[in-house]
Amino acid sequence: MADGGREKQDDGDREPRGAEGGEDVVDDPIMEQGAVVLRGYVVSRINAEDPSRHVSPEQLGGRPNEHQDPQIKEVVKQLMKIADEMNRNAELQRLISQVPGNCAQDIFMKVAKSIFDDGINWGRVVALFHLAYRLIYRALTTNHLENIRIIIGWVLRFIRERLYPWLVQQGGWVGVINGFSRWRNVAIVASVALVVALVYYRKTR
C-alpha cells in the first residue's frame, strides 16, 4: 500500500512539510500562500455552510490570523464566487458525497489528475479545493481530525507536482484577482470537469 501513504522520497528535503502535518515550513512563496489560501477557502466554506461549527486556521495546521492579509482575503473571495456556482450542481454534490472520507492518497490523486486532464484554469483549481473541502468537512464532522492535515498535504503535493508552472505564469495566487471576469462560465466548466473526474473514479475503483 505504498501509494496510499507517502510516495517515493525522491525530493528529499524539498517536500513541503504540509504534506505530513500542514505546517508551512517551505521557502517557496507560492506553496506557502497556496496552503494559506486553501485553509482560508475551507474556513470560509464552513462558515458559509455550517456557521455553528467554529473552525480556526490552527485546526487545519495554520497560524492565527493568517487570513487577515487583504490580498489573501481577496483571493479567497474570488475562489468562493466560483464555488458558490459549483454548489448549485446537485449531481456534483451527490458524487462528491460518495468519495470515502478516508480515501487513500492514490484515489485522491487519481480524481485530482482527472480534473485537469484537458487543461488548467482557476475554476478547476477551485474544483480541487472543493473536493478537498468536502473531505476535510467530513473529517471534522466524524471526528477524524487526523485526516485533515493529511488531505491538505495531498493538495499541496498536487499543486507542487502538477500546477506549479501554471501558477508561476499567472503571477502566483493573485492571478485569480487580476484575470477573473467570467467566473460563472469558469465555474460551470469546472463543475463538469469534476463530475467527469468523479464518474471516472467510480468506474475504475
CSV table of C-alpha atoms in Angstrom, one decimal:
chain,number,residue,atom,x,y,z
A,1,MET,CA,0.0,0.0,0.0
A,2,ALA,CA,2.9,2.4,-0.7
A,3,ASP,CA,0.6,4.5,-2.9
A,4,GLY,CA,-1.8,5.1,0.0
A,5,GLY,CA,0.8,6.7,2.2
A,6,ARG,CA,4.0,8.6,1.4
A,7,GLU,CA,5.1,8.5,-2.1
A,8,LYS,CA,8.8,7.9,-3.0
A,9,GLN,CA,11.1,10.3,-1.3
A,10,ASP,CA,13.0,11.4,-4.4
A,11,ASP,CA,12.5,15.1,-3.4
A,12,GLY,CA,14.1,14.5,-0.1
A,13,ASP,CA,14.1,17.7,2.0
A,14,ARG,CA,12.2,19.6,-0.8
A,15,GLU,CA,8.9,18.1,0.2
A,16,PRO,CA,6.7,20.7,1.8
A,17,ARG,CA,6.2,19.8,5.5
A,18,GLY,CA,2.5,20.4,4.8
A,19,ALA,CA,2.5,17.0,3.1
A,20,GLU,CA,2.9,15.5,6.6
A,21,GLY,CA,1.4,18.0,9.0
A,22,GLY,CA,0.0,21.0,7.3
A,23,GLU,CA,2.7,23.4,8.5
A,24,ASP,CA,4.1,25.9,6.1
A,25,VAL,CA,7.7,25.1,6.6
A,26,VAL,CA,8.6,25.8,3.0
A,27,ASP,CA,10.7,28.5,1.4
A,28,ASP,CA,8.5,28.9,-1.6
A,29,PRO,CA,6.0,31.8,-1.5
A,30,ILE,CA,3.6,30.2,-4.0
A,31,MET,CA,3.5,27.0,-2.0
A,32,GLU,CA,3.2,28.8,1.4
A,33,GLN,CA,0.4,31.1,0.0
A,34,GLY,CA,-1.3,28.1,-1.5
A,35,ALA,CA,-1.6,26.4,1.9
A,36,VAL,CA,-2.9,29.6,3.4
A,37,VAL,CA,-5.4,30.1,0.6
A,38,LEU,CA,-6.6,26.5,0.8
A,39,ARG,CA,-7.2,26.8,4.6
A,40,GLY,CA,-8.9,30.2,4.0
A,41,TYR,CA,-11.2,28.5,1.5
A,42,VAL,CA,-12.1,25.7,3.8
A,43,VAL,CA,-12.8,28.0,6.8
A,44,SER,CA,-14.9,30.3,4.5
A,45,ARG,CA,-16.9,27.4,3.1
A,46,ILE,CA,-17.6,26.0,6.6
A,47,ASN,CA,-18.6,29.5,7.8
A,48,ALA,CA,-21.0,29.8,4.9
A,49,GLU,CA,-22.5,26.3,5.1
A,50,ASP,CA,-22.3,25.5,8.8
A,51,PRO,CA,-21.9,28.7,10.8
A,52,SER,CA,-22.4,26.9,14.1
A,53,ARG,CA,-19.2,25.0,13.6
A,54,HIS,CA,-16.3,27.2,14.6
A,55,VAL,CA,-13.1,26.3,12.7
A,56,SER,CA,-9.8,28.1,13.1
A,57,PRO,CA,-6.8,28.0,10.8
A,58,GLU,CA,-4.8,26.3,13.6
A,59,GLN,CA,-7.2,23.3,13.4
A,60,LEU,CA,-6.1,23.0,9.8
A,61,GLY,CA,-2.4,23.2,10.5
A,62,GLY,CA,-2.1,27.0,10.1
A,63,ARG,CA,-1.4,30.1,12.1
A,64,PRO,CA,-3.7,32.5,13.9
A,65,ASN,CA,-4.9,35.4,11.8
A,66,GLU,CA,-3.1,34.2,8.7
A,67,HIS,CA,-6.2,35.1,6.6
A,68,GLN,CA,-6.2,38.7,7.7
A,69,ASP,CA,-3.9,39.7,4.8
A,70,PRO,CA,-6.1,41.8,2.4
A,71,GLN,CA,-4.6,40.0,-0.6
A,72,ILE,CA,-5.4,36.6,0.8
A,73,LYS,CA,-8.9,37.7,1.6
A,74,GLU,CA,-9.5,38.9,-1.9
A,75,VAL,CA,-8.1,35.6,-3.4
A,76,VAL,CA,-10.4,33.5,-1.2
A,77,LYS,CA,-13.3,35.8,-2.1
A,78,GLN,CA,-12.8,35.2,-5.8
A,79,LEU,CA,-12.5,31.4,-5.3
A,80,MET,CA,-15.6,31.4,-3.2
A,81,LYS,CA,-17.6,33.0,-6.1
A,82,ILE,CA,-16.7,30.0,-8.3
A,83,ALA,CA,-17.5,27.6,-5.5
A,84,ASP,CA,-21.0,29.2,-4.9
A,85,GLU,CA,-21.8,28.5,-8.5
A,86,MET,CA,-20.5,24.9,-8.3
A,87,ASN,CA,-22.6,24.3,-5.2
A,88,ARG,CA,-25.7,24.6,-7.4
A,89,ASN,CA,-24.8,21.4,-9.3
A,90,ALA,CA,-26.7,18.7,-7.4
A,91,GLU,CA,-25.1,15.9,-9.4
A,92,LEU,CA,-21.7,17.2,-8.4
A,93,GLN,CA,-22.6,17.3,-4.7
A,94,ARG,CA,-24.0,13.7,-4.9
A,95,LEU,CA,-20.9,12.4,-6.5
A,96,ILE,CA,-18.6,14.1,-4.0
A,97,SER,CA,-20.6,12.6,-1.1
A,98,GLN,CA,-19.8,9.1,-2.5
A,99,VAL,CA,-16.0,9.6,-2.2
A,100,PRO,CA,-15.0,7.8,1.0
A,101,GLY,CA,-13.9,10.3,3.7
A,102,ASN,CA,-10.9,8.1,4.5
A,103,CYS,CA,-9.9,7.6,0.8
A,104,ALA,CA,-6.3,6.7,0.1
A,105,GLN,CA,-3.9,9.1,-1.4
A,106,ASP,CA,-3.9,7.3,-4.8
A,107,ILE,CA,-7.7,7.7,-5.1
A,108,PHE,CA,-7.5,11.4,-4.3
A,109,MET,CA,-4.6,11.9,-6.8
A,110,LYS,CA,-6.5,9.9,-9.5
A,111,VAL,CA,-9.5,12.2,-9.2
A,112,ALA,CA,-7.3,15.3,-9.0
A,113,LYS,CA,-5.4,14.4,-12.1
A,114,SER,CA,-8.7,13.8,-14.0
A,115,ILE,CA,-9.9,17.3,-13.1
A,116,PHE,CA,-7.0,18.8,-15.0
A,117,ASP,CA,-6.9,16.2,-17.8
A,118,ASP,CA,-7.6,18.8,-20.6
A,119,GLY,CA,-6.3,22.0,-19.1
A,120,ILE,CA,-5.8,24.2,-16.1
A,121,ASN,CA,-7.9,27.2,-15.1
A,122,TRP,CA,-9.0,28.8,-11.8
A,123,GLY,CA,-12.3,27.0,-11.9
A,124,ARG,CA,-10.5,23.7,-12.0
A,125,VAL,CA,-8.3,24.8,-9.1
A,126,VAL,CA,-11.5,25.5,-7.1
A,127,ALA,CA,-12.8,22.1,-8.1
A,128,LEU,CA,-9.7,20.6,-6.5
A,129,PHE,CA,-10.1,22.8,-3.4
A,130,HIS,CA,-13.8,21.9,-3.3
A,131,LEU,CA,-13.1,18.2,-3.3
A,132,ALA,CA,-10.6,18.7,-0.5
A,133,TYR,CA,-13.0,20.8,1.5
A,134,ARG,CA,-15.7,18.1,1.3
A,135,LEU,CA,-13.3,15.5,2.6
A,136,ILE,CA,-12.0,17.9,5.3
A,137,TYR,CA,-15.5,18.8,6.4
A,138,ARG,CA,-16.4,15.1,6.7
A,139,ALA,CA,-13.3,14.5,8.8
A,140,LEU,CA,-14.4,17.3,11.1
A,141,THR,CA,-17.9,16.1,11.5
A,142,THR,CA,-16.9,12.5,12.0
A,143,ASN,CA,-14.2,13.4,14.5
A,144,HIS,CA,-11.4,12.0,12.3
A,145,LEU,CA,-9.3,15.1,12.8
A,146,GLU,CA,-6.0,13.3,12.0
A,147,ASN,CA,-7.2,13.2,8.3
A,148,ILE,CA,-7.4,17.0,7.9
A,149,ARG,CA,-3.7,17.7,7.6
A,150,ILE,CA,-3.2,14.6,5.5
A,151,ILE,CA,-5.7,15.9,3.0
A,152,ILE,CA,-4.2,19.3,3.0
A,153,GLY,CA,-0.8,17.7,2.4
A,154,TRP,CA,-2.2,15.8,-0.7
A,155,VAL,CA,-3.4,19.1,-2.2
A,156,LEU,CA,-0.1,20.8,-1.6
A,157,ARG,CA,1.7,17.9,-3.2
A,158,PHE,CA,-0.6,18.0,-6.2
A,159,ILE,CA,-0.1,21.8,-6.5
A,160,ARG,CA,3.7,21.4,-6.4
A,161,GLU,CA,3.8,18.5,-8.9
A,162,ARG,CA,1.1,19.5,-11.4
A,163,LEU,CA,0.1,23.1,-11.1
A,164,TYR,CA,3.2,25.0,-10.0
A,165,PRO,CA,4.4,26.1,-13.5
A,166,TRP,CA,0.9,27.4,-14.4
A,167,LEU,CA,0.7,29.3,-11.1
A,168,VAL,CA,4.1,30.9,-11.9
A,169,GLN,CA,2.7,32.0,-15.3
A,170,GLN,CA,-0.3,33.6,-13.5
A,171,GLY,CA,1.9,35.6,-11.2
A,172,GLY,CA,1.0,33.4,-8.3
A,173,TRP,CA,-2.3,33.2,-6.5
A,174,VAL,CA,-3.1,36.9,-7.1
A,175,GLY,CA,-3.6,35.9,-10.7
A,176,VAL,CA,-7.2,35.0,-9.8
A,177,ILE,CA,-7.8,38.6,-8.8
A,178,ASN,CA,-6.2,40.1,-11.9
A,179,GLY,CA,-7.6,37.9,-14.6
A,180,PHE,CA,-11.0,36.9,-13.5
A,181,SER,CA,-14.0,38.3,-15.3
A,182,ARG,CA,-16.1,35.3,-16.5
A,183,TRP,CA,-16.2,33.4,-13.2
A,184,ARG,CA,-19.6,32.0,-13.7
A,185,ASN,CA,-18.7,30.3,-17.0
A,186,VAL,CA,-15.4,29.1,-15.5
A,187,ALA,CA,-17.4,27.6,-12.6
A,188,ILE,CA,-19.8,25.7,-14.9
A,189,VAL,CA,-16.9,24.2,-16.9
A,190,ALA,CA,-15.1,23.3,-13.6
A,191,SER,CA,-18.2,21.6,-12.3
A,192,VAL,CA,-18.4,19.5,-15.4
A,193,ALA,CA,-14.7,18.6,-15.1
A,194,LEU,CA,-15.1,17.5,-11.5
A,195,VAL,CA,-18.3,15.5,-12.3
A,196,VAL,CA,-16.4,13.7,-15.1
A,197,ALA,CA,-13.4,13.0,-12.8
A,198,LEU,CA,-15.7,11.6,-10.1
A,199,VAL,CA,-17.6,9.4,-12.6
A,200,TYR,CA,-14.2,8.1,-13.8
A,201,TYR,CA,-13.2,7.4,-10.3
A,202,ARG,CA,-16.3,5.3,-9.6
A,203,LYS,CA,-15.8,3.3,-12.8
A,204,THR,CA,-12.2,2.5,-12.0
A,205,ARG,CA,-12.2,1.8,-8.3
